[in-house]
Structure formats: C-alpha cells, structure tokens
Amino acid sequence: MKKILSVFAAAAVLFGFASCSGDLHDKEITPLYIEGTCWTSREALEIVDDTTQKKTFTYEGQTGWDAAANEVHFKIIATPAGWTDDFGGSDTETITLAVNDEFKETHSRKNEGLPDTQHIILTGLDVGTEYTIFIKFTASKNKVEVKYEGPEPVPVVNMSIL
C-alpha cells in the first residue's frame, strides 16, 4: 500500500512541476504613467518589453510646467493618481535631456524619501516633430532611467545683415 501511495505522490508532484508555467510567480508588468507639458492628464506609457516602456508624441509648442520654448517638462509616475511614487530630478535639481542621448537615471521620491522630485526636461524640440520618450524600468528596484529620440534639431540660422 505504501508503494502505491508513493507512486501517486510522485506522480502528483511530477504533474505539478510539468504543468507549472511559472507565470503565477512572476510579477505582471504594469505601465508607468507620464504627466507634464504635452499631456492634459496623466497617461499610461506603452509597454515595449519587460524593462522598456515608451511614449511617442508630437511637439506642438505646448506650454506649462515652466517650460520655455522648445522644451517639454514632465515626470514619470508609478500610479494612475497621486504623487507618492514619482521619478524625476532630485528634490533640488532637474534632469535635462538632449535628443538621442544615452539613458539617464532619475531620482525616486519613494525610494529616497524625497519631499518632491523636480522635472525631467527635454530640450531642442522642433514644432511639428515627433519624438519618443523611452523609459527603462527595473521593477525589483523601483528604478527608472529615461532618454528620448527623434530627429536632430533644425539649426537656427542668423540671417541678420550688419
């Protein structure tokens, strides 16, 4: 009788391992959110893969969030509402990105216990041009890195006659 029970127990364990995909153990990737100059409300980012999310937008000269001409200011947020888990500059300094630069690390209000995070600023934008913000998110560390891509800015030519 013990042998029969042992066989059934072994079969049950084997069947359990064979049928487990591991999906129950992995955290489901959820989108982060963006809020700032170009968005009238908080919007979810598009998930590219397990670590990358993105937001594509066309710059139309939007203003707000203290943005100067040819700039966009924003923050990345982990939740659809509230400001307890956002990513940006430190509590005293902004993060400024130029088009097609490498990823830059952000600061986390939650991880660092900051009273606030400062804006992430995109510079060198041209009106009517499409850009994509890429976010590298390490969920296990609640860490965000950011960059943006697009065409190089149109050079400003001084046509004044002296």
Short mmCIF file of C-alpha atoms in Angstrom, two decimals:
data_model
loop_
_atom_site.label_atom_id
_atom_site.label_comp_id
_atom_site.label_asym_id
_atom_site.label_seq_id
_atom_site.Cartn_x
_atom_site.Cartn_y
_atom_site.Cartn_z
CA MET A 1 0.00 0.00 0.00
CA LYS A 2 2.90 2.36 0.83
CA LYS A 3 4.38 1.79 -2.62
CA ILE A 4 1.09 2.67 -4.35
CA LEU A 5 0.77 5.86 -2.29
CA SER A 6 4.39 6.73 -3.04
CA VAL A 7 3.78 6.29 -6.77
CA PHE A 8 0.67 8.52 -6.63
CA ALA A 9 2.52 11.15 -4.60
CA ALA A 10 5.46 11.14 -7.02
CA ALA A 11 3.10 11.38 -9.99
CA ALA A 12 1.24 14.31 -8.39
CA VAL A 13 4.50 16.17 -7.74
CA LEU A 14 5.78 15.45 -11.25
CA PHE A 15 2.48 16.57 -12.78
CA GLY A 16 2.60 19.75 -10.69
CA PHE A 17 6.08 20.66 -11.91
CA ALA A 18 5.28 19.78 -15.51
CA SER A 19 2.15 21.90 -15.60
CA CYS A 20 3.51 24.96 -13.76
CA SER A 21 4.49 27.67 -16.21
CA GLY A 22 5.89 29.93 -13.51
CA ASP A 23 3.54 32.76 -14.50
CA LEU A 24 1.95 32.79 -11.06
CA HIS A 25 5.31 33.57 -9.54
CA ASP A 26 6.26 36.43 -11.85
CA LYS A 27 5.03 39.95 -11.19
CA GLU A 28 2.85 41.18 -14.04
CA ILE A 29 4.40 44.21 -15.74
CA THR A 30 2.10 47.22 -15.49
CA PRO A 31 2.57 50.51 -17.27
CA LEU A 32 4.08 53.55 -15.65
CA TYR A 33 2.47 56.94 -16.25
CA ILE A 34 3.62 60.29 -17.62
CA GLU A 35 2.33 63.75 -16.75
CA GLY A 36 3.60 67.12 -17.93
CA THR A 37 3.60 69.81 -20.58
CA CYS A 38 2.35 67.71 -23.51
CA TRP A 39 -0.35 65.77 -21.70
CA THR A 40 -3.57 67.29 -20.37
CA SER A 41 -3.88 64.43 -17.90
CA ARG A 42 -1.79 61.52 -16.66
CA GLU A 43 -1.33 58.95 -19.43
CA ALA A 44 -0.09 55.35 -19.34
CA LEU A 45 3.13 54.51 -21.13
CA GLU A 46 3.22 51.82 -23.80
CA ILE A 47 4.95 48.61 -22.71
CA VAL A 48 7.66 47.53 -25.17
CA ASP A 49 9.08 44.61 -23.15
CA ASP A 50 9.73 43.57 -19.53
CA THR A 51 12.02 46.54 -18.87
CA THR A 52 11.20 49.15 -21.52
CA GLN A 53 8.21 51.48 -21.87
CA LYS A 54 7.71 54.43 -24.20
CA LYS A 55 5.57 57.43 -25.08
CA THR A 56 5.51 58.94 -28.58
CA PHE A 57 4.26 62.49 -29.01
CA THR A 58 4.37 65.39 -31.45
CA TYR A 59 5.70 68.65 -30.08
CA GLU A 60 3.33 71.50 -30.98
CA GLY A 61 4.82 74.26 -28.84
CA GLN A 62 2.88 73.30 -25.72
CA THR A 63 3.41 75.42 -22.62
CA GLY A 64 3.07 74.80 -18.91
CA TRP A 65 5.11 73.29 -16.10
CA ASP A 66 7.55 76.23 -16.51
CA ALA A 67 8.63 75.00 -19.96
CA ALA A 68 10.50 77.50 -22.15
CA ALA A 69 10.20 77.49 -25.94
CA ASN A 70 11.29 74.18 -27.48
CA GLU A 71 11.11 72.33 -24.15
CA VAL A 72 8.85 69.75 -22.56
CA HIS A 73 8.74 69.21 -18.78
CA PHE A 74 7.35 66.01 -17.23
CA LYS A 75 7.63 63.36 -14.55
CA ILE A 76 7.18 59.59 -14.61
CA ILE A 77 4.78 58.19 -12.03
CA ALA A 78 4.19 54.61 -10.88
CA THR A 79 0.50 55.11 -10.10
CA PRO A 80 -2.51 56.48 -12.02
CA ALA A 81 -3.15 59.05 -9.26
CA GLY A 82 -1.15 60.76 -6.53
CA TRP A 83 2.48 61.80 -6.17
CA THR A 84 3.92 59.35 -3.65
CA ASP A 85 5.88 57.27 -6.18
CA ASP A 86 7.20 59.55 -8.92
CA PHE A 87 10.51 59.81 -10.75
CA GLY A 88 12.33 62.97 -11.84
CA GLY A 89 15.22 65.13 -10.77
CA SER A 90 16.38 65.32 -7.18
CA ASP A 91 14.38 67.45 -4.79
CA THR A 92 16.57 70.45 -5.80
CA GLU A 93 17.74 69.83 -9.40
CA THR A 94 16.01 69.00 -12.68
CA ILE A 95 17.20 66.40 -15.19
CA THR A 96 17.82 67.83 -18.67
CA LEU A 97 17.93 65.53 -21.68
CA ALA A 98 19.10 66.25 -25.21
CA VAL A 99 17.75 64.37 -28.19
CA ASN A 100 19.35 60.96 -28.85
CA ASP A 101 21.47 61.00 -25.66
CA GLU A 102 22.04 57.92 -23.52
CA PHE A 103 19.69 56.87 -20.70
CA LYS A 104 19.92 58.99 -17.53
CA GLU A 105 18.98 57.79 -14.05
CA THR A 106 16.15 59.54 -12.27
CA HIS A 107 15.51 60.09 -8.59
CA SER A 108 12.64 58.35 -6.82
CA ARG A 109 10.50 60.15 -4.24
CA LYS A 110 9.55 56.80 -2.68
CA ASN A 111 13.00 55.16 -2.66
CA GLU A 112 14.89 58.23 -1.46
CA GLY A 113 12.24 59.68 0.86
CA LEU A 114 12.26 62.99 -1.04
CA PRO A 115 9.66 65.67 -0.33
CA ASP A 116 9.36 66.21 -4.12
CA THR A 117 11.12 65.40 -7.38
CA GLN A 118 11.98 68.05 -9.96
CA HIS A 119 11.03 67.95 -13.63
CA ILE A 120 12.64 65.95 -16.41
CA ILE A 121 13.24 68.41 -19.25
CA LEU A 122 13.55 67.63 -22.96
CA THR A 123 15.41 70.34 -24.86
CA GLY A 124 15.97 71.17 -28.53
CA LEU A 125 12.47 70.28 -29.73
CA ASP A 126 11.11 71.43 -33.10
CA VAL A 127 7.42 72.26 -33.57
CA GLY A 128 5.52 69.64 -35.59
CA THR A 129 8.13 66.95 -34.94
CA GLU A 130 7.51 63.51 -33.44
CA TYR A 131 9.64 62.31 -30.53
CA THR A 132 9.67 59.15 -28.41
CA ILE A 133 10.48 59.06 -24.71
CA PHE A 134 11.93 55.71 -23.60
CA ILE A 135 11.79 54.51 -20.01
CA LYS A 136 13.96 51.69 -18.69
CA PHE A 137 12.16 50.38 -15.58
CA THR A 138 13.72 47.94 -13.11
CA ALA A 139 10.65 46.90 -11.11
CA SER A 140 12.58 44.96 -8.45
CA LYS A 141 14.49 48.13 -7.51
CA ASN A 142 11.74 50.66 -8.40
CA LYS A 143 14.34 52.36 -10.63
CA VAL A 144 13.69 54.45 -13.76
CA GLU A 145 16.11 55.62 -16.45
CA VAL A 146 14.96 57.92 -19.25
CA LYS A 147 16.03 59.15 -22.70
CA TYR A 148 14.32 60.49 -25.79
CA GLU A 149 14.82 60.02 -29.50
CA GLY A 150 13.90 61.97 -32.58
CA PRO A 151 15.43 63.89 -35.46
CA GLU A 152 18.28 66.25 -34.66
CA PRO A 153 17.07 69.83 -34.08
CA VAL A 154 16.84 72.16 -37.05
CA PRO A 155 19.78 74.55 -36.73
CA VAL A 156 18.94 78.21 -36.14
CA VAL A 157 20.48 80.40 -38.84
CA ASN A 158 21.10 84.07 -38.14
CA MET A 159 20.08 85.92 -41.30
CA SER A 160 20.60 89.43 -39.94
CA ILE A 161 22.52 91.91 -42.04
CA LEU A 162 25.02 94.09 -40.26
#
